Short mmCIF file of C-alpha atoms in Angstrom, two decimals:
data_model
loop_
_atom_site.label_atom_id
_atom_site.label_comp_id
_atom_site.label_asym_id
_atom_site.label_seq_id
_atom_site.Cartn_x
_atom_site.Cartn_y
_atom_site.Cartn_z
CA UNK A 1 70.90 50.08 61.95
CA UNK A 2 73.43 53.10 61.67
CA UNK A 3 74.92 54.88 64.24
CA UNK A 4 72.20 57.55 64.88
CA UNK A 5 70.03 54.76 65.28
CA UNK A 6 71.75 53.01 68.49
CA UNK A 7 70.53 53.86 71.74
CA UNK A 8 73.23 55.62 74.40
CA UNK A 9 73.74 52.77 77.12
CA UNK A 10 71.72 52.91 80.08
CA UNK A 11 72.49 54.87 82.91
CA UNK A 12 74.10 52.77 85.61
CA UNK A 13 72.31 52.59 88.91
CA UNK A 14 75.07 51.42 91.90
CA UNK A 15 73.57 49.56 94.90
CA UNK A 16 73.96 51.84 98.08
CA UNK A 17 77.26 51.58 100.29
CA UNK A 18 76.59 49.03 103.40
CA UNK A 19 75.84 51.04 106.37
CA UNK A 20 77.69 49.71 109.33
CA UNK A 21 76.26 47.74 112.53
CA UNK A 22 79.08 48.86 114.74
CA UNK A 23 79.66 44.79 115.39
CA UNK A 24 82.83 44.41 113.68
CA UNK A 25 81.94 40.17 113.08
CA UNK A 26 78.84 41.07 111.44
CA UNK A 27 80.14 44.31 109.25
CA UNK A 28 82.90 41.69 108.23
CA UNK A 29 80.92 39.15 107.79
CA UNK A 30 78.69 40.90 105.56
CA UNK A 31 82.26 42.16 103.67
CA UNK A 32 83.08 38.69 103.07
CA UNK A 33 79.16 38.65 101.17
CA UNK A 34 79.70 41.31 99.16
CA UNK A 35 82.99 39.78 97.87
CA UNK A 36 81.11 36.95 96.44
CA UNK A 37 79.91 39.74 93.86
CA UNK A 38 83.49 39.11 92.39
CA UNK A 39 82.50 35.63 90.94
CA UNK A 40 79.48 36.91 88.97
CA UNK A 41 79.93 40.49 88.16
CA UNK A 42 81.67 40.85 84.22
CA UNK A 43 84.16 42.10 82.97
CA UNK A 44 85.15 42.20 79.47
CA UNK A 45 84.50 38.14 78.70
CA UNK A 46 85.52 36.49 82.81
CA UNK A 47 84.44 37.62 85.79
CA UNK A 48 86.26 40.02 88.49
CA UNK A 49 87.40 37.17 90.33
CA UNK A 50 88.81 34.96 87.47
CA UNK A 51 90.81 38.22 86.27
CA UNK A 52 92.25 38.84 89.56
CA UNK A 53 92.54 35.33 90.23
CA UNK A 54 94.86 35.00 86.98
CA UNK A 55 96.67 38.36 87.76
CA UNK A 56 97.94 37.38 91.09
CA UNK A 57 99.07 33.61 89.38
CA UNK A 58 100.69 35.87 86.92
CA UNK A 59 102.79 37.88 89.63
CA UNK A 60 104.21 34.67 90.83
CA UNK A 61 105.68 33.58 87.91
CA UNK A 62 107.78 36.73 87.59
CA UNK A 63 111.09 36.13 87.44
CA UNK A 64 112.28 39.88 88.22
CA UNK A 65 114.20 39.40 91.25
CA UNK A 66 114.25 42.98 92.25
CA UNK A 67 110.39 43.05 92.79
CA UNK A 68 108.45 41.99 96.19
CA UNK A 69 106.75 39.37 94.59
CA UNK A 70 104.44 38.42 97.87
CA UNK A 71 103.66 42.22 97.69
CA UNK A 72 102.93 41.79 93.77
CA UNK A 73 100.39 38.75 94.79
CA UNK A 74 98.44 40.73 97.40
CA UNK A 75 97.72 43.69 95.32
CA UNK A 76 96.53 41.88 92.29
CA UNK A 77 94.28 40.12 94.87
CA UNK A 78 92.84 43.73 95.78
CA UNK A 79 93.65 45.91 92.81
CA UNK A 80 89.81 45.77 91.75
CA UNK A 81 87.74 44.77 94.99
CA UNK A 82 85.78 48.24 94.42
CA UNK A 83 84.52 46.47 91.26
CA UNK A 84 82.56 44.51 93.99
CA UNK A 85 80.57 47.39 94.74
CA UNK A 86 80.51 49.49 91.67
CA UNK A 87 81.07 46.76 89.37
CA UNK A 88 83.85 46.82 86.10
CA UNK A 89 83.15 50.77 84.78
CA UNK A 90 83.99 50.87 81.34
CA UNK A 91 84.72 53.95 78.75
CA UNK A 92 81.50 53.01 76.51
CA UNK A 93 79.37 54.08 79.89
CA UNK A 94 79.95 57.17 79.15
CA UNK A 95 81.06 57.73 83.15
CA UNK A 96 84.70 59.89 83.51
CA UNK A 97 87.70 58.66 84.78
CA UNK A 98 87.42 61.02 87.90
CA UNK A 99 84.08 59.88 88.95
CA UNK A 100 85.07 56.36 88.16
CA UNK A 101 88.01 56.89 90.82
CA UNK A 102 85.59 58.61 93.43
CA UNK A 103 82.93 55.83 92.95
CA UNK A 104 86.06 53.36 93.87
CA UNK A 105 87.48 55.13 96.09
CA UNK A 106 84.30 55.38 98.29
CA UNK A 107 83.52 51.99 97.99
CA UNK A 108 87.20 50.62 99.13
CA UNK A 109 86.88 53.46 102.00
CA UNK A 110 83.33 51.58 102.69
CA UNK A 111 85.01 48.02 102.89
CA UNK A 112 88.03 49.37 104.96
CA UNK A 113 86.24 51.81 107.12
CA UNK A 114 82.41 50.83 107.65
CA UNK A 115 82.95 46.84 106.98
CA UNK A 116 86.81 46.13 108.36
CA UNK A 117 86.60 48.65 111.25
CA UNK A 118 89.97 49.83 110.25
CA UNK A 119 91.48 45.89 110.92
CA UNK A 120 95.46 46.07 110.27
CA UNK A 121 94.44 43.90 107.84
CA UNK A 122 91.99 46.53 106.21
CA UNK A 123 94.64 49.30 106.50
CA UNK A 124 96.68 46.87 104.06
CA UNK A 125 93.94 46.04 101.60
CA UNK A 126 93.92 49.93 101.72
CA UNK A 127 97.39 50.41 100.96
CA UNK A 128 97.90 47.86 99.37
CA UNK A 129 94.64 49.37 96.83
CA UNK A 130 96.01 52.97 96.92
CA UNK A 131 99.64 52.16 95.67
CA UNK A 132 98.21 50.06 93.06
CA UNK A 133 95.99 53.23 92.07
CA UNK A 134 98.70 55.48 91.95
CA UNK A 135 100.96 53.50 89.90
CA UNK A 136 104.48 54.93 90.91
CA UNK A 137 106.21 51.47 92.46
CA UNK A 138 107.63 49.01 90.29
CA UNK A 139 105.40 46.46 92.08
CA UNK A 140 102.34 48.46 90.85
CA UNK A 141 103.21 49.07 87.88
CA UNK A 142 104.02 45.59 86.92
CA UNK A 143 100.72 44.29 88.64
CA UNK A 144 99.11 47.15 86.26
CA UNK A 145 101.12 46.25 83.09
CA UNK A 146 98.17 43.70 82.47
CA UNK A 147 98.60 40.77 79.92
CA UNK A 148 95.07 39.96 78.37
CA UNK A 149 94.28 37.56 75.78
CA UNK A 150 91.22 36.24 73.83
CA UNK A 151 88.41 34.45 76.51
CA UNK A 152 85.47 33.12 75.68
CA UNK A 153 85.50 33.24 71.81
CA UNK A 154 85.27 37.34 72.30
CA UNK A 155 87.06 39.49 69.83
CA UNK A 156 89.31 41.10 71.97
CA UNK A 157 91.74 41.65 69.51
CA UNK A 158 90.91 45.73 69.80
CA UNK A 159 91.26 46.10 73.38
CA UNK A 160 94.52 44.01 73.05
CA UNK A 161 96.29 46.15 70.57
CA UNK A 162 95.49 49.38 72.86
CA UNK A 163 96.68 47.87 75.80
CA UNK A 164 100.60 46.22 74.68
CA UNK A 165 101.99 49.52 74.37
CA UNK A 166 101.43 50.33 77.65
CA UNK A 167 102.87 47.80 79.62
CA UNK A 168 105.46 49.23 81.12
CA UNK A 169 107.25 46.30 83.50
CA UNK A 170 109.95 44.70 81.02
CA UNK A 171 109.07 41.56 81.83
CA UNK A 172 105.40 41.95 81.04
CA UNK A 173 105.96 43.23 78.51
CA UNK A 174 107.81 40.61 76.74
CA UNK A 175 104.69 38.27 78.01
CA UNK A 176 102.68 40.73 75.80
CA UNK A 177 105.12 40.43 73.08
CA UNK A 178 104.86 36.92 73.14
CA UNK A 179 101.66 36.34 73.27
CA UNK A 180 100.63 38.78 70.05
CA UNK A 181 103.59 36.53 68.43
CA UNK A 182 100.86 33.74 69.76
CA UNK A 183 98.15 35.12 68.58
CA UNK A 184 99.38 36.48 65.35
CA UNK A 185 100.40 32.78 64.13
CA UNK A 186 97.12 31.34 65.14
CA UNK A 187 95.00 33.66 62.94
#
């Protein structure tokens, strides 16, 4: 089959936003439901919830001393919770970076807003989600300066060579340094 051959992907259809009760212990009740979307929606090879699961490990082990580390923890906890509503967007969808962001963007303001009632801790998971997106402290950009790594017998080997250059945390990026030493000597 050539190229001209292979169908464009299908048109993703998102589930609707939750529409809230007004009870804040059933709105968050029903947030704590829709989390459980984490364990079974994909992303490249794991699911949501292993990735972030493994991100926030990884922000422990940081020896960089000049970085909140507890802070480092919590936002790769909540870095992609959108991805519980609009699931793990990727380029091949054919869906742009801006609408990605307002798809995520609406569905964190849906979780904070209609399913937290604006909770302090909502207003963090907020923050905590918007500093992350905007990528200026060093705590978000070393919880952004991913390390990722062959799973599930998937050749990932692509999508690892785009993504070393850009991690931008020194010590993160050593971790990527290492591990393509890794990887190169196992091949």
């Amino acid at each position: 089959m050539d190229e001209s051959e292979i169908p464009p992907p299908a048109k993703r259809v998102f589930p609707p936003l939750y529409v809230s009760t007004g009870d804040a212990s059933i709105d968050r009740l029903a947030f704590f439901h829709v989390l459980e979307r984490l364990k079974t929606q994909k992303r490249t090879g794991w699911s949501i919830s292993d990735h972030m699961y493994r991100m926030a490990v990884l922000a422990m082990c940081t020896s960089d001393t000049a970085l909140d580390v507890s802070k480092c923890v919590m936002m790769a906890i909540v870095h992609d919770l959108a991805e519980a509503q609009v699931g793990d967007i990727t380029p091949r969808e054919g869906i742009s970076k801006q609408e990605k962001q307002r798809l995520e963007a609406e569905a964190m303001h849906n979780f904070v807003h209609d399913m937290l009632h604006g909770s302090p801790a909502a207003l963090q998971i907020e923050a905590l989600w918007n500093e992350y997106e905007e990528g200026e402290t060093d705590e978000a950009k070393f919880v952004k300066a991913r390390e990722y790594e062959m799973a599930h017998a998937l050749d990932l080997q692509p999508f690892f060579d785009s993504s070393l250059p850009h991690l931008r945390h020194p010590e993160v990026k050593r971790w990527g340094e290492n591990l393509a030493q890794t990887r190169s000597q196992s091949r």
